[in-house]
XYZ file of C-alpha atoms in Angstrom:
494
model
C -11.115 -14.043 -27.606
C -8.213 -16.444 -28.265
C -5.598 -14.321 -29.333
C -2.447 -13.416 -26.952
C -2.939 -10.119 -25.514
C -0.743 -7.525 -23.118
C -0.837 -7.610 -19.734
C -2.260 -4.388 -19.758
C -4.746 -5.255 -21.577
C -6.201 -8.606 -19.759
C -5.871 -6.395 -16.763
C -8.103 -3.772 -17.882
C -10.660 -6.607 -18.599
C -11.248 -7.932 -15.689
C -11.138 -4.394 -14.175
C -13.902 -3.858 -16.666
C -15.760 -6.917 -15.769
C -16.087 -6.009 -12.335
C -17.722 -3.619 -9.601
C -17.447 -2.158 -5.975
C -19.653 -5.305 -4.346
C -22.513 -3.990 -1.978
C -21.653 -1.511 1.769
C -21.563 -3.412 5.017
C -21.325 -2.031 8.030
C -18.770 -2.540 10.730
C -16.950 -1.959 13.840
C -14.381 0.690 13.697
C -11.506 -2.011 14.535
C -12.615 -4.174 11.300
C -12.795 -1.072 9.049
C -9.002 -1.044 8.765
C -7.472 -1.188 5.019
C -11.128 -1.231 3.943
C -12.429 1.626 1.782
C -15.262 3.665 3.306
C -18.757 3.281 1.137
C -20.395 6.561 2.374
C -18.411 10.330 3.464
C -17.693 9.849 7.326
C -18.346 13.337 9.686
C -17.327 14.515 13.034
C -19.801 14.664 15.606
C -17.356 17.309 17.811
C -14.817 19.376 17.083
C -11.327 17.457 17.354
C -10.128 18.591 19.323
C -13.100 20.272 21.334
C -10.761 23.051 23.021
C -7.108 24.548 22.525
C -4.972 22.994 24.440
C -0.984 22.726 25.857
C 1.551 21.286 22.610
C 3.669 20.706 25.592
C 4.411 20.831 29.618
C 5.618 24.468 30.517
C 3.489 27.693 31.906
C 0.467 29.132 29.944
C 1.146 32.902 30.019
C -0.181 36.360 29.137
C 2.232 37.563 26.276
C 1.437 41.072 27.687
C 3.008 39.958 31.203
C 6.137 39.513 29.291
C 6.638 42.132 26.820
C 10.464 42.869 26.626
C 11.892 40.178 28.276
C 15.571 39.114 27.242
C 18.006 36.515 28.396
C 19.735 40.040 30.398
C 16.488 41.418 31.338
C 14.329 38.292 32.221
C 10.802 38.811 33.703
C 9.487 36.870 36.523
C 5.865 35.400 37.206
C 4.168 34.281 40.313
C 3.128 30.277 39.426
C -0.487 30.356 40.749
C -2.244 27.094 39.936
C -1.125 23.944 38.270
C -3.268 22.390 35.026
C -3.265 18.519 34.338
C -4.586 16.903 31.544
C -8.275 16.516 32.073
C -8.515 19.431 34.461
C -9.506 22.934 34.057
C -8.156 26.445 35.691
C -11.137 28.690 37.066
C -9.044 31.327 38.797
C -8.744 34.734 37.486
C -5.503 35.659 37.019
C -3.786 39.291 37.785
C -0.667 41.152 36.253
C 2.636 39.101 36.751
C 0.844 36.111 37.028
C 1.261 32.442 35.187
C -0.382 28.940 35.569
C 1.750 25.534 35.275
C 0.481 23.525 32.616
C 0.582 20.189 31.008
C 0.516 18.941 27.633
C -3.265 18.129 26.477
C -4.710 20.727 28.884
C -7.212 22.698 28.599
C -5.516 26.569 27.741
C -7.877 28.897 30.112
C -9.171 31.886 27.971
C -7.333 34.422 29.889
C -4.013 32.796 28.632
C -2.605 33.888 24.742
C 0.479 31.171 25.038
C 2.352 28.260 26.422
C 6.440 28.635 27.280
C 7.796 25.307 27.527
C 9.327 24.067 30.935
C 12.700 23.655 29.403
C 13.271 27.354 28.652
C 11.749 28.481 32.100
C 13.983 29.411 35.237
C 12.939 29.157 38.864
C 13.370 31.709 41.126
C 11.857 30.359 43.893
C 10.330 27.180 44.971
C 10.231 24.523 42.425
C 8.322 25.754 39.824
C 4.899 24.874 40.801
C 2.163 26.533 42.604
C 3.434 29.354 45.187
C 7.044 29.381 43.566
C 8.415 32.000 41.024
C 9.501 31.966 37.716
C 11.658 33.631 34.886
C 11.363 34.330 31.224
C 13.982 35.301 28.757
C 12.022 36.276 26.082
C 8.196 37.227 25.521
C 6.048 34.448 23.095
C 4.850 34.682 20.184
C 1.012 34.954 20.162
C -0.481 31.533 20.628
C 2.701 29.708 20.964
C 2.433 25.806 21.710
C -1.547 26.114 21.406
C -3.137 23.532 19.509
C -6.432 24.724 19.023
C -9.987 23.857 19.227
C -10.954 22.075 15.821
C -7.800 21.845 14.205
C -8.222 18.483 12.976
C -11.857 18.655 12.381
C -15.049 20.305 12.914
C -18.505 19.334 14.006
C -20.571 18.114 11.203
C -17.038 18.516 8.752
C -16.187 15.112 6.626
C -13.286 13.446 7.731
C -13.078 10.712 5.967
C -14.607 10.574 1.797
C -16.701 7.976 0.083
C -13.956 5.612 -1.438
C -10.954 6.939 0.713
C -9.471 3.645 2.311
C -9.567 3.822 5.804
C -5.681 2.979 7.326
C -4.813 2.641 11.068
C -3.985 5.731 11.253
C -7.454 6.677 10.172
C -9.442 4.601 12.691
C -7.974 6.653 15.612
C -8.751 9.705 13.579
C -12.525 8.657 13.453
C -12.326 6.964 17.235
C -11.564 11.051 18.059
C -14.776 11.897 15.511
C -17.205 9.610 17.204
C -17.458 7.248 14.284
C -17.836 3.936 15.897
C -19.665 1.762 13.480
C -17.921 2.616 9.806
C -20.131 1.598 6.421
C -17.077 -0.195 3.794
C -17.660 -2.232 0.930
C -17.747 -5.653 1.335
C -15.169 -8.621 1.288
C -15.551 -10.415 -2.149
C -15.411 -14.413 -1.182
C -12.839 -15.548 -3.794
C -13.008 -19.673 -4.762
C -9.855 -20.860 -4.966
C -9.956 -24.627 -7.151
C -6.960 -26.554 -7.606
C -7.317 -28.761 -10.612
C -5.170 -31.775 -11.428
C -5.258 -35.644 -11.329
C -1.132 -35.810 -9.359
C -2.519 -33.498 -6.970
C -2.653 -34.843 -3.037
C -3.584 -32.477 0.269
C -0.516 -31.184 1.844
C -1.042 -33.553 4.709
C -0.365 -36.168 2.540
C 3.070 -37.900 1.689
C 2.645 -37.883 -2.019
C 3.126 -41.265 -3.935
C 4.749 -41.876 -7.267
C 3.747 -39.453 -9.679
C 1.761 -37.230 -7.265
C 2.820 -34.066 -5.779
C 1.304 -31.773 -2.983
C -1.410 -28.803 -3.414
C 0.652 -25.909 -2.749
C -1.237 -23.493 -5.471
C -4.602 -23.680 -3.490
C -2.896 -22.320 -0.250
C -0.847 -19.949 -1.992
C -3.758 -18.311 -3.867
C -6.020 -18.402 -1.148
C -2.854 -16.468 1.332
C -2.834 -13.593 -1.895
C -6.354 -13.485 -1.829
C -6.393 -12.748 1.945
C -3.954 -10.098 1.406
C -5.662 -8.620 -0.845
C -8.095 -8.012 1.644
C -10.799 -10.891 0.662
C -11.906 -13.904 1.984
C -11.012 -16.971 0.452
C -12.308 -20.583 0.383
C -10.398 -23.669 -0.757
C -12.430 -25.914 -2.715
C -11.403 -29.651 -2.795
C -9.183 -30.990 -5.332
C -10.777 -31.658 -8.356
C -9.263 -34.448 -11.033
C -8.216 -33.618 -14.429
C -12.050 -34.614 -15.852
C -13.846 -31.921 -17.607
C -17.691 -33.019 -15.806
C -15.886 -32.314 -12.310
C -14.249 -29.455 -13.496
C -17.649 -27.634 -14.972
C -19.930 -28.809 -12.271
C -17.306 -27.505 -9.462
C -16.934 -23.939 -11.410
C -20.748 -23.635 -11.575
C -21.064 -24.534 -7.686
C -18.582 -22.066 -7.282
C -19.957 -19.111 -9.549
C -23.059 -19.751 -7.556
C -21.848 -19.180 -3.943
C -18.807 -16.640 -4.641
C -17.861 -13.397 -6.111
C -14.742 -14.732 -7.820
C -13.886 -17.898 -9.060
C -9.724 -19.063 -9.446
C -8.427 -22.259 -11.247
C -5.413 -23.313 -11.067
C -3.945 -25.920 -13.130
C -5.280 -26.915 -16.535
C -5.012 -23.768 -18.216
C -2.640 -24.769 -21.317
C -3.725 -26.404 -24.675
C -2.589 -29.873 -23.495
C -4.766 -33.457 -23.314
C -6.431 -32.956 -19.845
C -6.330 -28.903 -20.013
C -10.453 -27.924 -19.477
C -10.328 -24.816 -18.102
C -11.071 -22.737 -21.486
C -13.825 -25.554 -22.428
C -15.959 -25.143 -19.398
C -15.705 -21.779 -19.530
C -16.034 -21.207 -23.084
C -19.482 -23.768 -22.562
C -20.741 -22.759 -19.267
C -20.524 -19.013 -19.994
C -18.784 -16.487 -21.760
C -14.670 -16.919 -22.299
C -12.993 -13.452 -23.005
C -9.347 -13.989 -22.418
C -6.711 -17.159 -22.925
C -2.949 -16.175 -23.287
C -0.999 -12.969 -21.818
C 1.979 -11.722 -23.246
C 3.797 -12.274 -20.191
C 6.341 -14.935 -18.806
C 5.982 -16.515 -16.393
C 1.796 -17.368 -17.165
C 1.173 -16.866 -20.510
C -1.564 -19.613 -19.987
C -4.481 -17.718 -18.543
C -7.636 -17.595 -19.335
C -10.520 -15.450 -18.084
C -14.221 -15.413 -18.524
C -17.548 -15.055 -16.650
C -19.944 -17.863 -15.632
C -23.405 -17.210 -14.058
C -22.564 -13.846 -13.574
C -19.284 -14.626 -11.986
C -15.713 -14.141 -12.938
C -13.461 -16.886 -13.780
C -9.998 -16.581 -13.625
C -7.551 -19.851 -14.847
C -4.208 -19.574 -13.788
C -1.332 -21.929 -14.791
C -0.491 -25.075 -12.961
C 3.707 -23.968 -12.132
C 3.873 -22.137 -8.952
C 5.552 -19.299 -9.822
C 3.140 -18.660 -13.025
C 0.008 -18.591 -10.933
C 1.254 -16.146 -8.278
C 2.242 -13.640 -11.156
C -0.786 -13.901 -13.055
C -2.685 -13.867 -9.702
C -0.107 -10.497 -8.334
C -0.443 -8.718 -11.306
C -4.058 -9.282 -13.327
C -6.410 -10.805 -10.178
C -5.089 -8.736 -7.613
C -6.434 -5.534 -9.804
C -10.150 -6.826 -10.090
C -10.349 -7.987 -6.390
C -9.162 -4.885 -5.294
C -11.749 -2.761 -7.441
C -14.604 -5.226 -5.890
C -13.813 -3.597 -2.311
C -14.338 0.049 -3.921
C -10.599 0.643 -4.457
C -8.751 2.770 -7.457
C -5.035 2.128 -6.951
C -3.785 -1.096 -7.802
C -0.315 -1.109 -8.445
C 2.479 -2.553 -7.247
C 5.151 0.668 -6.712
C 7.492 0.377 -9.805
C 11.390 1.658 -9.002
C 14.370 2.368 -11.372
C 17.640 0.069 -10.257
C 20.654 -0.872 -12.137
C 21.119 -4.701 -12.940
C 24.291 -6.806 -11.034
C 24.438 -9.418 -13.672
C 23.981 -9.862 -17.686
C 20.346 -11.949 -18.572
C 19.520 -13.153 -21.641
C 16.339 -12.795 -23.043
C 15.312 -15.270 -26.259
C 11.352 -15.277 -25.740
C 9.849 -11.604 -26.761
C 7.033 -11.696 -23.881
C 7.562 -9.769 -21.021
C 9.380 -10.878 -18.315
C 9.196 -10.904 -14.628
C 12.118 -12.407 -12.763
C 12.398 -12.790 -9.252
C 14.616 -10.698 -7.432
C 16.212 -8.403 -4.632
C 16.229 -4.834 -4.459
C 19.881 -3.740 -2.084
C 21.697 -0.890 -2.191
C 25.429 -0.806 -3.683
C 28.747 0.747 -1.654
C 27.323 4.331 -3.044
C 23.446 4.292 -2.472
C 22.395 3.506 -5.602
C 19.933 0.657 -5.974
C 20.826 -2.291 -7.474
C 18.201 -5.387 -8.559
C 19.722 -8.949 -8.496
C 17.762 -11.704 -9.639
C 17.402 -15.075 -8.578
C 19.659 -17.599 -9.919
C 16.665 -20.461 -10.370
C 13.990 -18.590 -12.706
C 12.416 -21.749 -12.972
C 8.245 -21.184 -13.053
C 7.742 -24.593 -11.375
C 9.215 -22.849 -7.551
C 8.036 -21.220 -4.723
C 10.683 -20.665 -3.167
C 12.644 -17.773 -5.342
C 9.665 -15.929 -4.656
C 10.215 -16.223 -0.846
C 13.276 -15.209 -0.759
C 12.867 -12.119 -2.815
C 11.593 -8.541 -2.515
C 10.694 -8.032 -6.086
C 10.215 -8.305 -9.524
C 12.837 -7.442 -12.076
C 11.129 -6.551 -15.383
C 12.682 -6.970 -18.704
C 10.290 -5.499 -21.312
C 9.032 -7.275 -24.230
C 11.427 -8.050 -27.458
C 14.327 -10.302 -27.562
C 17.246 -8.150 -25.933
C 19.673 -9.253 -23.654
C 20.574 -6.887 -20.776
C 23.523 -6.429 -19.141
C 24.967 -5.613 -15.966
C 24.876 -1.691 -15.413
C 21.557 -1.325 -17.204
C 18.799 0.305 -15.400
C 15.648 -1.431 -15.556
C 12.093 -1.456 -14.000
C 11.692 -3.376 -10.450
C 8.440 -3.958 -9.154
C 7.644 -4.697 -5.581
C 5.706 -7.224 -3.948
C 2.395 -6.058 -2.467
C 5.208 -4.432 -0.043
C 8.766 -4.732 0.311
C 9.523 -7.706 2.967
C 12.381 -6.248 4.371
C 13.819 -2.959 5.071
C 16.629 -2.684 1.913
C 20.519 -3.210 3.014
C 22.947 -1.023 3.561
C 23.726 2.766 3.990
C 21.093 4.822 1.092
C 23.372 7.854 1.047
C 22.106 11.436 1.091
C 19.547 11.288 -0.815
C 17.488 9.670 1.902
C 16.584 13.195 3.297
C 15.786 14.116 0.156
C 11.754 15.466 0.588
C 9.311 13.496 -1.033
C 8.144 15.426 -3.532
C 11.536 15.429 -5.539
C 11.817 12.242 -5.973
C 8.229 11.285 -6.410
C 6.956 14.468 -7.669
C 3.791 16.586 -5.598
C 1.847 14.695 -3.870
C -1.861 14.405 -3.833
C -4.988 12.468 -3.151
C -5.990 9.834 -2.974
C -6.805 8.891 -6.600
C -10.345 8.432 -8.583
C -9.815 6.381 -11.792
C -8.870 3.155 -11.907
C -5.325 3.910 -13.961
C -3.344 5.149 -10.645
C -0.678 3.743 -8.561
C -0.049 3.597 -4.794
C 3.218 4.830 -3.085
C 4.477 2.913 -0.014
C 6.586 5.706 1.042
C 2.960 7.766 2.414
C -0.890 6.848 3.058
C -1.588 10.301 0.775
C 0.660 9.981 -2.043
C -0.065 9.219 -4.964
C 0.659 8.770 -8.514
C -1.246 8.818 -11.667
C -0.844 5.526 -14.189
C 0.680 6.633 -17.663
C 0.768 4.659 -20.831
C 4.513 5.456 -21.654
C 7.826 3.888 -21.270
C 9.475 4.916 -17.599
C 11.962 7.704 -18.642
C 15.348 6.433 -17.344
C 17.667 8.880 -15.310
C 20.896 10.116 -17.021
C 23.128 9.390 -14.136
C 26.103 11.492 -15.353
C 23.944 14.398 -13.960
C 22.651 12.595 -11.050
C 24.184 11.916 -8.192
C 23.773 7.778 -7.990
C 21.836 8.258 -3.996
C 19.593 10.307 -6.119
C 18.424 6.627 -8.436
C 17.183 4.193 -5.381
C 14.316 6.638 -4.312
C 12.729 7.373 -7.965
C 9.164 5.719 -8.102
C 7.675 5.359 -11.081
C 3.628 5.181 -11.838
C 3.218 2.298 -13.767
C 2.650 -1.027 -12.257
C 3.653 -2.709 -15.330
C 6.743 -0.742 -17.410
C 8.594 -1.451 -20.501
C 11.270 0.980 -19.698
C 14.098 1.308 -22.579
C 17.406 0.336 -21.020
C 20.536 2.359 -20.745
C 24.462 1.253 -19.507
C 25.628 3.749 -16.398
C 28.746 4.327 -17.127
């Protein structure tokens, strides 16, 4: 296949050319941000009794049937309950037991009044003292009870669910110690290119440094692989093949970098096209049109661009996808927001294009996207010093400043977005990113960063733009879209 293709397309082949890899098992601590291979049960109930929500006096609501702020009722303290210990006593009429948060609530007890709301009548409130009540509890008040989070024998945790931090103290409370997850792919990361020195080098006329290799190999460990860094090879197309074959043979991904284009010394799309079967060579995309995909011994082979900025795109936004998939996961997009433009751009090639760029909020909450002044594809750098993507969608149309367009994020945003976000950051969740739900099962969904369990389904269509003469503008900076990869229409706020 030689013909230019969408993004979307080129990432739904390699999503199609790969698989969940094999389960391993490991220690709980190592199973975070992996995805479980197998359903995950309690062995106990969590928790295994009801217990105190808080420090106060476990009570008999009987015992204080019509008590009132004027009327209060008062209770002889009898015994004092810490976490980890347990009340024996059998307790008579007019009776209470001090209690603290986490313990065990004895049977005889129907509710827990909280210290703060308690007066003492005599002593200081503990054992041998009196208290008062202003009001009678409602039945099981501040009990959290046995099995609330789980049951003995219940799943906890699904085949395919990806297990966060949260999650491995959830299972450390279900006895799951050793956790089966699908395995780390080992990605090959092969810089390509005769000018190319090591970093620890002070490169000579002509030369420059590897940066690509250490770049791609940081994205792959983010994306939760491992990654090795082959040695440079030279722009010869023997050395080229004969490293991509030793690759394909010890990894589950291969990644070029360099020598992707149609130029003199560009053998990327030969050795692949030779060695094994070449599916993919230009994306409709800017930067990294040059990119070309294939599979060799059973491996995929991915050839990004040489500029900087072109392979971490075509890495972010196709690679990313498959790798992800490989560890059993079905969300792979980056979360997509709606944010009005600062400055005009002009845009004279049709592909799509991805500009580097920040995400703030203006003087009224509304979210605008600024991009970098250097665009250049050759740089680093802008990429640093960024927290997104701007997106312009494909066509020749300039935008303007005031238009709303798409902004993607990077795998997260790096920093917390300035200044005040207005009302609408009480807003609940699910009116501004619709209900939420599961996680997802096909391999078209999106990931939220705003919560572990939200998510949000992958559509085909444009983004639907907001009408912001009947929104308020806080309302705009908290709309999340679910496509990773939008051609929105754009539209002037006036």
């Amino acid at each position: 296949m030689t013909k230019m293709i969408s993004l979307e397309e080129a990432r739904k082949l390699v999503l199609s050319r790969v698989m969940p890899l094999e389960a391993e098992t490991v220690d709980l601590l190592d199973a975070a941000g992996r995805v479980a291979a197998a359903d995950l049960k309690s062995d106990i109930d969590v928790s295994p009794f009801a217990h105190a929500a808080m420090d106060g006096y476990a009570v008999r609501r009987c015992d204080l049937a019509g008590a009132t702020a004027e009327s209060p009722i008062t209770l002889e303290v009898i015994d004092e309950v810490p976490a980890g210990g347990v009340f024996e006593g059998t307790p008579q009429a007019g009776q209470c037991v001090r209690i603290m948060t986490g313990a065990a609530l004895p049977g005889c007890f129907d509710a827990v009044v909280k210290y703060e709301i308690v007066s003492m009548v005599e002593g200081d409130g503990k054992p041998g003292g009196r208290v008062a009540f202003s009001a009678q509890p409602k039945e099981r008040d501040n009990v959290r009870e046995a099995g609330e989070e789980a049951r003995a024998g219940e799943i906890v945790v699904n085949k395919g669910e990806v297990i966060t931090t949260a999650g491995v103290g959830f299972l450390a409370g279900c006895g799951v110690l050793r956790v089966p997850v699908y395995r780390k792919p080992r990605v090959a990361i092969i810089p390509i290119g005769s000018e190319l020195v090591p970093p620890s080098e002070n490169p000579g006329p002509g030369h420059i440094r590897n940066s690509n290799s250490y770049a791609l190999a940081a994205c792959a460990k983010a994306a939760g692989c491992e990654a090795d860094m082959f040695d440079i090879v030279p722009d010869d197309e023997a050395a080229l093949e004969a490293a991509v074959r030793e690759a394909a043979a010890t990894h589950d991904f291969v990644v070029t970098s360099g020598g992707a284009s149609n130029g003199d010394f560009d053998f990327i799309k030969p050795v692949v096209e030779r060695a094994g079967e070449l599916l993919m060579t230009t994306v409709n995309m800017r930067p990294g049109k040059a990119q070309t995909f294939g599979i060799v011994d059973g491996t995929p082979v991915f050839g990004l661009p040489g500029n900087p900025a072109a392979a971490y795109m075509g890495f972010e936004l196709i690679i990313r996808a498959g790798l992800l998939k490989m560890q059993g996961r079905t969300a792979f997009e980056h979360p997509t927001i709606v944010a009005k433009l600062t400055c005009d751009k002009k845009k004279k090639d049709p592909r799509r294009l991805f500009m580097r760029a920040t995400l703030s909020h203006g003087e009224s909450g509304e979210l605008l996207v600024t991009p970098a002044k250097n665009q250049s594809s050759g740089l680093f750098g802008p990429i640093q010093k960024t927290n997104c993507m701007a997106v312009l969608p494909e066509g020749a149309q300039d935008a303007h400043a005031g238009d709303e367009i798409a902004a993607c994020f990077w795998m997260s945003p790096k920093e917390p977005l300035s200044n005040s976000a207005g009302p609408g950051d009480n807003q609940p969740l699910d009116d501004v990113v619709g209900p939420a739900r599961d996680e997802p099962s096909s391999d078209e969904t999106t990931s939220s960063p705003l919560t572990q369990k939200s998510q949000t389904g992958i559509t085909d269509s444009p983004i639907m733009l907001p009408d912001a003469r009947r929104r308020p503008p806080w309302q705009h900076k908290a709309r999340i879209h679910s496509t990773g990869y939008p051609t929105p229409s754009r539209k002037a706020i006036s």
